[in-house]
Amino acid sequence: MKYKTPAVVLLLALPLAANSITATAQSNDEKTDTSRFQMNEKFCEAGETQSSKYINSADSFILSCECNCTAQENRLWIVLRKTKATYQIDASKAVSTKEIENLDSIPDVFGLVPFCEKKPAANSTITILTKRPSANSSPLYCYSAQPFLEQDNKKCETAECKKISESLTETHDLLAQDLSAKKMSPLF
């Protein structure tokens, strides 16, 4: 009889624990507007680090080829999911406007780096960050933040841009399907 009571309590506690873990995961996901994912196909040159992410509020993909340099002059592609319009820009980073709204600095390999200036979002869900020398001697540089506005940029129609658009969309959709299948699987 001593063994049945703890077993019953454990069986009753498992669904409650699972629900609290799910609630915690959901609240953490709600705070994050960006999800990173790996692509099998390589688009970056030797010496560059390839990074791909999806910004939910923008319904857009970002592919970046990040140089291992102090200037942080990176090549970025922004792909709008619905239209598959692709834009290639040179900047340090493309980030979710929602995630940086209340920040005074951006995490960097050297620590937190302040904004040089921060322009209003102007109905943009993506912000383009560019590293600039600082007016002060400390820190040595800062990030200029500009809204990404589709009409202010030229669409990239090259074969490379089309291939990047297709690859980002396909990879993300496959990962989303896989994740969805895992969420629907039973707990035990």
Tab-separated table of C-alpha atoms in Angstrom:
chain	number	residue	atom	x	y	z
A	1	MET	CA	0.000	0.000	0.000
A	2	LYS	CA	2.899	2.373	0.673
A	3	TYR	CA	4.027	2.161	-2.940
A	4	LYS	CA	0.644	2.888	-4.542
A	5	THR	CA	0.180	6.343	-3.001
A	6	PRO	CA	3.503	7.820	-4.243
A	7	ALA	CA	2.909	6.278	-7.672
A	8	VAL	CA	-0.555	7.860	-7.897
A	9	VAL	CA	0.812	11.228	-6.770
A	10	LEU	CA	3.590	10.984	-9.364
A	11	LEU	CA	1.155	10.094	-12.139
A	12	LEU	CA	-1.090	13.019	-11.187
A	13	ALA	CA	1.862	15.404	-10.942
A	14	LEU	CA	3.305	14.593	-14.385
A	15	PRO	CA	0.560	16.317	-16.406
A	16	LEU	CA	0.801	19.387	-14.151
A	17	ALA	CA	4.570	19.510	-14.581
A	18	ALA	CA	4.227	19.078	-18.341
A	19	ASN	CA	1.696	21.922	-18.488
A	20	SER	CA	3.972	24.263	-16.532
A	21	ILE	CA	6.909	23.418	-18.814
A	22	THR	CA	4.729	24.094	-21.867
A	23	ALA	CA	3.540	27.401	-20.397
A	24	THR	CA	7.119	28.450	-19.674
A	25	ALA	CA	8.194	27.531	-23.192
A	26	GLN	CA	5.295	29.482	-24.672
A	27	SER	CA	5.981	32.582	-22.615
A	28	ASN	CA	9.668	32.471	-23.637
A	29	ASP	CA	8.682	32.008	-27.294
A	30	GLU	CA	6.313	34.973	-27.096
A	31	LYS	CA	9.204	37.205	-26.009
A	32	THR	CA	11.359	36.110	-28.940
A	33	ASP	CA	10.484	37.397	-32.384
A	34	THR	CA	13.464	35.776	-34.099
A	35	SER	CA	14.206	32.111	-34.641
A	36	ARG	CA	17.545	30.929	-35.984
A	37	PHE	CA	17.952	27.865	-38.174
A	38	GLN	CA	20.719	26.089	-40.066
A	39	MET	CA	20.810	25.752	-43.822
A	40	ASN	CA	22.555	22.868	-45.557
A	41	GLU	CA	23.441	24.970	-48.580
A	42	LYS	CA	26.382	27.359	-48.253
A	43	PHE	CA	26.162	30.817	-49.799
A	44	CYS	CA	28.980	32.559	-47.933
A	45	GLU	CA	32.603	32.735	-48.971
A	46	ALA	CA	35.533	31.177	-47.114
A	47	GLY	CA	36.290	33.135	-43.956
A	48	GLU	CA	32.658	34.247	-43.518
A	49	THR	CA	30.168	32.826	-41.049
A	50	GLN	CA	26.756	32.000	-42.487
A	51	SER	CA	23.741	32.728	-40.309
A	52	SER	CA	20.057	32.359	-41.134
A	53	LYS	CA	17.007	33.434	-39.181
A	54	TYR	CA	13.296	34.104	-39.471
A	55	ILE	CA	11.727	37.270	-38.017
A	56	ASN	CA	8.128	36.458	-37.167
A	57	SER	CA	6.713	40.013	-37.015
A	58	ALA	CA	8.230	40.772	-40.432
A	59	ASP	CA	7.357	37.359	-41.907
A	60	SER	CA	10.835	37.547	-43.405
A	61	PHE	CA	14.058	35.598	-43.607
A	62	ILE	CA	17.542	37.000	-43.124
A	63	LEU	CA	20.674	35.348	-44.469
A	64	SER	CA	23.919	36.947	-43.398
A	65	CYS	CA	27.501	36.295	-44.390
A	66	GLU	CA	29.426	37.722	-41.479
A	67	CYS	CA	33.072	38.565	-41.894
A	68	ASN	CA	35.522	37.879	-39.108
A	69	CYS	CA	36.718	41.467	-39.155
A	70	THR	CA	36.553	44.473	-36.887
A	71	ALA	CA	34.593	46.588	-39.382
A	72	GLN	CA	31.818	43.994	-39.428
A	73	GLU	CA	30.918	44.752	-43.017
A	74	ASN	CA	28.548	41.913	-43.759
A	75	ARG	CA	26.477	40.899	-46.748
A	76	LEU	CA	22.817	40.398	-45.888
A	77	TRP	CA	19.819	39.136	-47.803
A	78	ILE	CA	16.311	39.925	-46.657
A	79	VAL	CA	13.612	37.694	-48.162
A	80	LEU	CA	9.960	38.587	-47.647
A	81	ARG	CA	8.197	35.266	-47.201
A	82	LYS	CA	4.871	35.957	-48.945
A	83	THR	CA	6.186	37.649	-52.078
A	84	LYS	CA	9.685	36.114	-52.003
A	85	ALA	CA	11.017	39.585	-52.826
A	86	THR	CA	14.739	39.513	-52.054
A	87	TYR	CA	16.971	42.431	-51.100
A	88	GLN	CA	20.750	42.339	-50.779
A	89	ILE	CA	22.315	44.955	-48.536
A	90	ASP	CA	25.692	45.609	-46.944
A	91	ALA	CA	25.415	46.300	-43.217
A	92	SER	CA	26.450	44.890	-39.862
A	93	LYS	CA	23.169	43.235	-38.872
A	94	ALA	CA	19.461	43.014	-39.657
A	95	VAL	CA	17.345	42.545	-36.529
A	96	SER	CA	13.754	42.511	-35.346
A	97	THR	CA	12.582	46.055	-34.606
A	98	LYS	CA	10.291	44.625	-31.936
A	99	GLU	CA	13.210	43.043	-30.063
A	100	ILE	CA	15.341	46.205	-29.925
A	101	GLU	CA	12.596	48.766	-29.217
A	102	ASN	CA	13.526	49.149	-25.567
A	103	LEU	CA	17.259	48.520	-25.825
A	104	ASP	CA	19.990	51.131	-25.492
A	105	SER	CA	22.716	48.811	-26.773
A	106	ILE	CA	23.252	45.713	-28.890
A	107	PRO	CA	25.067	42.536	-27.759
A	108	ASP	CA	28.308	42.157	-29.679
A	109	VAL	CA	31.368	39.902	-29.483
A	110	PHE	CA	33.057	42.611	-27.377
A	111	GLY	CA	30.053	43.148	-25.064
A	112	LEU	CA	27.192	45.623	-25.205
A	113	VAL	CA	27.590	48.286	-27.894
A	114	PRO	CA	25.472	51.461	-27.705
A	115	PHE	CA	23.435	52.990	-30.506
A	116	CYS	CA	24.952	56.041	-32.209
A	117	GLU	CA	21.412	57.180	-32.874
A	118	LYS	CA	18.170	55.311	-33.183
A	119	LYS	CA	15.653	56.379	-35.818
A	120	PRO	CA	11.969	55.648	-35.253
A	121	ALA	CA	10.808	52.364	-36.748
A	122	ALA	CA	8.583	54.128	-39.335
A	123	ASN	CA	6.323	51.081	-39.660
A	124	SER	CA	9.281	48.792	-40.286
A	125	THR	CA	9.543	45.420	-38.578
A	126	ILE	CA	13.220	45.031	-39.524
A	127	THR	CA	16.006	47.348	-38.391
A	128	ILE	CA	19.348	47.556	-40.179
A	129	LEU	CA	22.354	48.082	-37.913
A	130	THR	CA	25.620	49.530	-39.198
A	131	LYS	CA	28.783	49.770	-37.132
A	132	ARG	CA	30.212	53.296	-37.034
A	133	PRO	CA	33.196	54.877	-35.267
A	134	SER	CA	32.024	56.444	-32.025
A	135	ALA	CA	32.214	60.202	-31.448
A	136	ASN	CA	33.743	59.383	-28.053
A	137	SER	CA	36.884	57.383	-27.462
A	138	SER	CA	34.962	54.881	-25.366
A	139	PRO	CA	33.503	52.776	-26.786
A	140	LEU	CA	35.389	52.862	-30.061
A	141	TYR	CA	32.277	52.206	-32.116
A	142	CYS	CA	28.492	52.287	-31.962
A	143	TYR	CA	25.569	51.004	-34.050
A	144	SER	CA	23.524	53.220	-36.301
A	145	ALA	CA	19.950	51.907	-36.525
A	146	GLN	CA	17.859	52.512	-39.645
A	147	PRO	CA	14.449	51.056	-40.486
A	148	PHE	CA	14.362	48.640	-43.423
A	149	LEU	CA	11.802	50.022	-45.836
A	150	GLU	CA	11.067	47.937	-48.903
A	151	GLN	CA	10.494	50.972	-51.153
A	152	ASP	CA	13.922	52.418	-50.215
A	153	ASN	CA	15.773	49.320	-51.411
A	154	LYS	CA	16.241	47.713	-54.798
A	155	LYS	CA	15.052	44.136	-55.298
A	156	CYS	CA	17.756	41.636	-56.112
A	157	GLU	CA	16.784	39.662	-59.214
A	158	THR	CA	20.037	37.720	-59.760
A	159	ALA	CA	20.161	33.926	-59.965
A	160	GLU	CA	22.000	33.906	-56.609
A	161	CYS	CA	19.230	35.923	-54.918
A	162	LYS	CA	16.534	33.633	-56.333
A	163	LYS	CA	18.438	30.577	-55.114
A	164	ILE	CA	18.864	32.125	-51.633
A	165	SER	CA	15.143	32.921	-51.495
A	166	GLU	CA	14.165	29.370	-52.471
A	167	SER	CA	16.656	27.764	-50.104
A	168	LEU	CA	15.652	29.887	-47.086
A	169	THR	CA	11.954	29.278	-47.680
A	170	GLU	CA	12.313	25.521	-48.253
A	171	THR	CA	14.651	24.963	-45.285
A	172	HIS	CA	12.479	26.970	-42.909
A	173	ASP	CA	9.256	25.287	-44.069
A	174	LEU	CA	10.782	21.813	-43.646
A	175	LEU	CA	11.991	22.707	-40.145
A	176	ALA	CA	8.585	24.176	-39.267
A	177	GLN	CA	6.827	20.998	-40.438
A	178	ASP	CA	9.250	18.861	-38.437
A	179	LEU	CA	8.760	21.010	-35.334
A	180	SER	CA	4.993	20.936	-35.754
A	181	ALA	CA	5.050	17.135	-35.980
A	182	LYS	CA	7.132	16.925	-32.812
A	183	LYS	CA	4.757	19.225	-30.901
A	184	MET	CA	1.822	17.036	-31.899
A	185	SER	CA	3.458	13.799	-30.779
A	186	PRO	CA	2.244	12.323	-27.489
A	187	LEU	CA	4.101	13.136	-24.262
A	188	PHE	CA	4.962	9.469	-23.529
